[in-house]
Amino acid sequence: MINVTRSSMPDIEEYIDEIRDIWENHWLTNMGPKHRKLQEKLKEYLGVENVELMTNGHMALELTLQAMNLQGEVITTPFTFASTTHAIVRNGLVPVFCDVDPVTFLIDIEKLESLITDRTCAILPVHVYGNICDMEEIEHIAHKYELKVIYDAAHAFGELYRGQSIGLFGNASCFSFHATKVFHTIEGGAVCFKDEHLGKILYGLKNFGIQNAEEVSAVGANAKMNEFCAAMGICNLRHVDNEIEKRRIVTERYQENLEGIDGITLRQYQSDVKNNYAYFPIIIEPRIFGSSREDVLKKMKDNGIGARKYFYPLTNTFSCFGRQFDVSKTPVALQLSKRVLTLPLYADLPLEEVDRISKVILSCKGV
Ligand SMILES: *Cc1c(COP(=O)(O)O)cnc(C)c1O
C-alpha cells in the first residue's frame, strides 16, 4: 500500500543520541534545553528574529489570534484544513470567507477588499500547498484599513518569497510541524513574528497565562512543545534540505508523466518562490478527462494507492457550522474542492512507484 504521505525519520541512532541527555537532566517539558535549542536552530534556518514553539500548528494559530486580542470578523478562505477556520471560531471571532484564485488556490486579492467592513479586525490567508499569497497586496490593504495579518503557513515551511523568508511577512506566520508535514516534530508548530511584545504574550499563553509563580495574567492554554518532540525536530532539521530535494525529484517525475493530459491540470509553481514541494495536487475536469475525481480515487485505491481529497469539503460547509455560511459566495473554491486530488508525495517515494501511480491515473482517461 502506497500512502499519500510517509513521515520522514532520522536514523534511530541519531535520535537516541539527541535524547540521551534527557535521561541525565530529567527535564521532559516546560521549555527545557531541547526546546531552546530547536528554537535557536529554527530562527537560523527560517531566517527570522522570533520563533515561539507550540504543541501543534493549530495552537500556533489559535494562540496568535488570542494574543492579538481581536474582536469581530476575520477574512479567510474555506479551501483549507479545518484548523484555520476553527482557530477563528474558537476565539469567538467570525470567519468571513473570501473566494480563492482558480490557478494558485490562494485568497483572491480582487475579492478581498469588498469583504472588509467596520467589524473586520484581521486577515488570515493560507499559503495553500506552499503557494505563497500575494503578501505585498494583502499587507497594503491591511495597512489601509488597520488590520492584522496572520498567515497560515502550515504548508510553507522553509520557503522563500523573492529571496526573503516568508516568516518575515505580516504580523505573524503560523507553521505546523505535524508528522505529515515537510518538516516535523511528531506533533508541533511555531509562530514567527516581528513584534517582541507579541512573543511575550504568546510565551505566557502557551503556559496557562502564568506570568510568574504568583501571577496569572491571561486565560492561557497548554501548548508547550515537549523535549522529545523538540529533539525529533533538531534531528529532522539536519536533513530537511535533502528531503526537499528528493521531493523535488518526485514532483518533476509526476510533471513529466502527467503534463499535457486533457482534463488534468497540474499545480503551477510560482517563479518567485523557492518551493518546499510539500504537495502534488491535480485538478480533474470530469467532462474532459472522461472520469471523475471519485472514479480516479477508487481506481487508485483498488491498486493499493492512497490519494487524498485535500481540501474537501470546504470549511464553510462543515456540519458543525450548520447553514451559517453561504457557500455560493466562494464558487471557485467549491469547484476546486470537488475536483482536486492530492497524489502520494514523500522524499523516499521510488520513481518506479511514481510511474505506476501515473499509469493508474492515465488508465482512467476516457473510461
Ligand atoms: C496541518 C495544518 C494545520 C494544523 O496543524 P497541526 O499541527 O496539525 O495542528 C493548519 N492549517 C493547515 C493549512 C494545515 O495543513
Short mmCIF file of C-alpha atoms in Angstrom, two decimals, residues 155-294:
data_model
loop_
_atom_site.label_atom_id
_atom_site.label_comp_id
_atom_site.label_asym_id
_atom_site.label_seq_id
_atom_site.Cartn_x
_atom_site.Cartn_y
_atom_site.Cartn_z
CA HIS A 155 2.30 24.20 4.07
CA ALA A 156 5.14 26.63 3.52
CA PHE A 157 7.98 25.59 5.84
CA GLY A 158 11.33 26.98 4.74
CA GLU A 159 10.02 28.76 1.67
CA LEU A 160 11.44 31.99 0.34
CA TYR A 161 9.50 34.70 -1.45
CA ARG A 162 11.72 36.78 -3.73
CA GLY A 163 14.67 35.52 -1.71
CA GLN A 164 13.16 36.51 1.63
CA SER A 165 11.93 34.14 4.32
CA ILE A 166 8.12 34.01 4.31
CA GLY A 167 8.25 34.17 8.13
CA LEU A 168 9.19 37.83 7.86
CA PHE A 169 5.82 38.93 6.46
CA GLY A 170 2.61 40.02 8.16
CA ASN A 171 2.15 40.31 11.90
CA ALA A 172 2.69 36.58 12.29
CA SER A 173 3.10 33.35 10.34
CA CYS A 174 1.98 30.04 11.85
CA PHE A 175 3.74 26.80 10.92
CA SER A 176 2.72 23.21 11.56
CA PHE A 177 5.32 20.57 12.41
CA HIS A 178 2.83 17.71 12.26
CA ALA A 179 4.17 14.28 11.27
CA THR A 180 2.72 14.67 7.76
CA LYS A 181 4.42 17.97 7.03
CA VAL A 182 7.73 18.55 5.20
CA PHE A 183 9.49 19.31 8.49
CA HIS A 184 8.05 17.72 11.62
CA THR A 185 8.47 17.32 15.36
CA ILE A 186 5.94 14.41 15.51
CA GLU A 187 3.33 16.96 16.66
CA GLY A 188 4.37 20.57 16.82
CA GLY A 189 4.15 24.05 15.43
CA ALA A 190 5.57 27.54 15.71
CA VAL A 191 4.76 31.18 15.29
CA CYS A 192 7.16 33.60 13.59
CA PHE A 193 6.54 37.28 14.26
CA LYS A 194 8.14 40.71 14.28
CA ASP A 195 6.85 42.33 17.46
CA GLU A 196 8.74 41.07 20.53
CA HIS A 197 5.86 42.07 22.74
CA LEU A 198 3.64 39.58 20.88
CA GLY A 199 6.26 36.94 21.71
CA LYS A 200 5.98 37.63 25.43
CA ILE A 201 2.20 37.22 25.25
CA LEU A 202 2.50 34.00 23.22
CA TYR A 203 5.04 32.60 25.67
CA GLY A 204 2.59 33.24 28.50
CA LEU A 205 -0.43 31.90 26.65
CA LYS A 206 1.21 28.58 25.84
CA ASN A 207 1.76 28.06 29.57
CA PHE A 208 -1.72 28.81 31.00
CA GLY A 209 -1.08 32.55 31.04
CA ILE A 210 1.23 32.09 34.02
CA GLN A 211 3.49 35.13 34.21
CA ASN A 212 5.41 34.13 37.32
CA ALA A 213 4.97 31.96 40.40
CA GLU A 214 2.37 34.31 41.83
CA GLU A 215 0.73 35.90 38.85
CA VAL A 216 -1.55 34.51 36.16
CA SER A 217 -2.24 37.36 33.79
CA ALA A 218 -4.17 35.67 30.94
CA VAL A 219 -6.55 32.77 30.38
CA GLY A 220 -3.97 30.74 28.52
CA ALA A 221 -3.83 27.17 27.28
CA ASN A 222 -1.21 24.47 27.43
CA ALA A 223 0.74 24.45 24.19
CA LYS A 224 4.31 23.79 25.26
CA MET A 225 6.39 21.61 22.94
CA ASN A 226 7.94 18.78 24.95
CA GLU A 227 11.62 17.78 24.87
CA PHE A 228 11.13 14.58 22.84
CA CYS A 229 9.29 16.44 20.09
CA ALA A 230 11.92 19.18 20.10
CA ALA A 231 14.68 16.52 19.85
CA MET A 232 12.91 15.00 16.82
CA GLY A 233 12.82 18.46 15.28
CA ILE A 234 16.54 19.02 15.92
CA CYS A 235 17.31 15.76 14.09
CA ASN A 236 14.87 16.34 11.22
CA LEU A 237 16.11 19.87 10.63
CA ARG A 238 19.57 18.47 9.78
CA HIS A 239 18.04 16.53 6.87
CA VAL A 240 15.22 18.78 5.70
CA ASP A 241 17.09 20.30 2.72
CA ASN A 242 17.85 16.82 1.46
CA GLU A 243 14.22 15.78 1.97
CA ILE A 244 13.01 18.78 -0.02
CA GLU A 245 15.44 17.98 -2.84
CA LYS A 246 14.15 14.39 -3.01
CA ARG A 247 10.57 15.70 -3.06
CA ARG A 248 11.51 17.94 -5.97
CA ILE A 249 12.73 14.94 -7.98
CA VAL A 250 9.48 13.03 -7.27
CA THR A 251 7.47 16.11 -8.26
CA GLU A 252 9.33 16.50 -11.55
CA ARG A 253 8.62 12.87 -12.41
CA TYR A 254 4.89 13.43 -11.83
CA GLN A 255 5.07 16.53 -14.03
CA GLU A 256 6.79 14.62 -16.85
CA ASN A 257 4.20 11.84 -16.63
CA LEU A 258 1.05 13.90 -16.31
CA GLU A 259 1.79 17.16 -18.15
CA GLY A 260 -0.38 17.96 -21.16
CA ILE A 261 -3.12 15.42 -20.44
CA ASP A 262 -6.53 16.78 -21.45
CA GLY A 263 -8.73 17.14 -18.39
CA ILE A 264 -5.91 17.13 -15.83
CA THR A 265 -4.48 20.39 -14.56
CA LEU A 266 -1.26 20.26 -12.59
CA ARG A 267 -0.35 22.79 -9.95
CA GLN A 268 1.82 25.63 -11.16
CA TYR A 269 4.96 26.62 -9.31
CA GLN A 270 5.44 30.33 -8.69
CA SER A 271 8.62 31.65 -10.26
CA ASP A 272 9.43 33.99 -7.35
CA VAL A 273 9.08 31.31 -4.66
CA LYS A 274 11.65 28.77 -3.51
CA ASN A 275 9.27 25.85 -3.01
CA ASN A 276 9.32 23.01 -0.47
CA TYR A 277 7.42 20.51 -2.68
CA ALA A 278 5.02 19.61 0.10
CA TYR A 279 2.04 18.54 -2.01
CA PHE A 280 1.20 17.48 -5.53
CA PRO A 281 -2.47 18.22 -6.25
CA ILE A 282 -4.09 17.61 -9.61
CA ILE A 283 -7.42 19.01 -10.77
CA ILE A 284 -9.56 16.56 -12.72
CA GLU A 285 -12.12 18.02 -15.11
CA PRO A 286 -14.51 15.05 -15.49
CA ARG A 287 -16.16 16.08 -18.76
CA ILE A 288 -12.81 16.42 -20.49
CA PHE A 289 -10.86 13.66 -18.76
CA GLY A 290 -13.73 11.21 -19.05
CA SER A 291 -13.55 10.09 -15.43
CA SER A 292 -14.40 11.92 -12.25
CA ARG A 293 -12.18 12.54 -9.26
CA GLU A 294 -14.13 9.84 -7.39
#
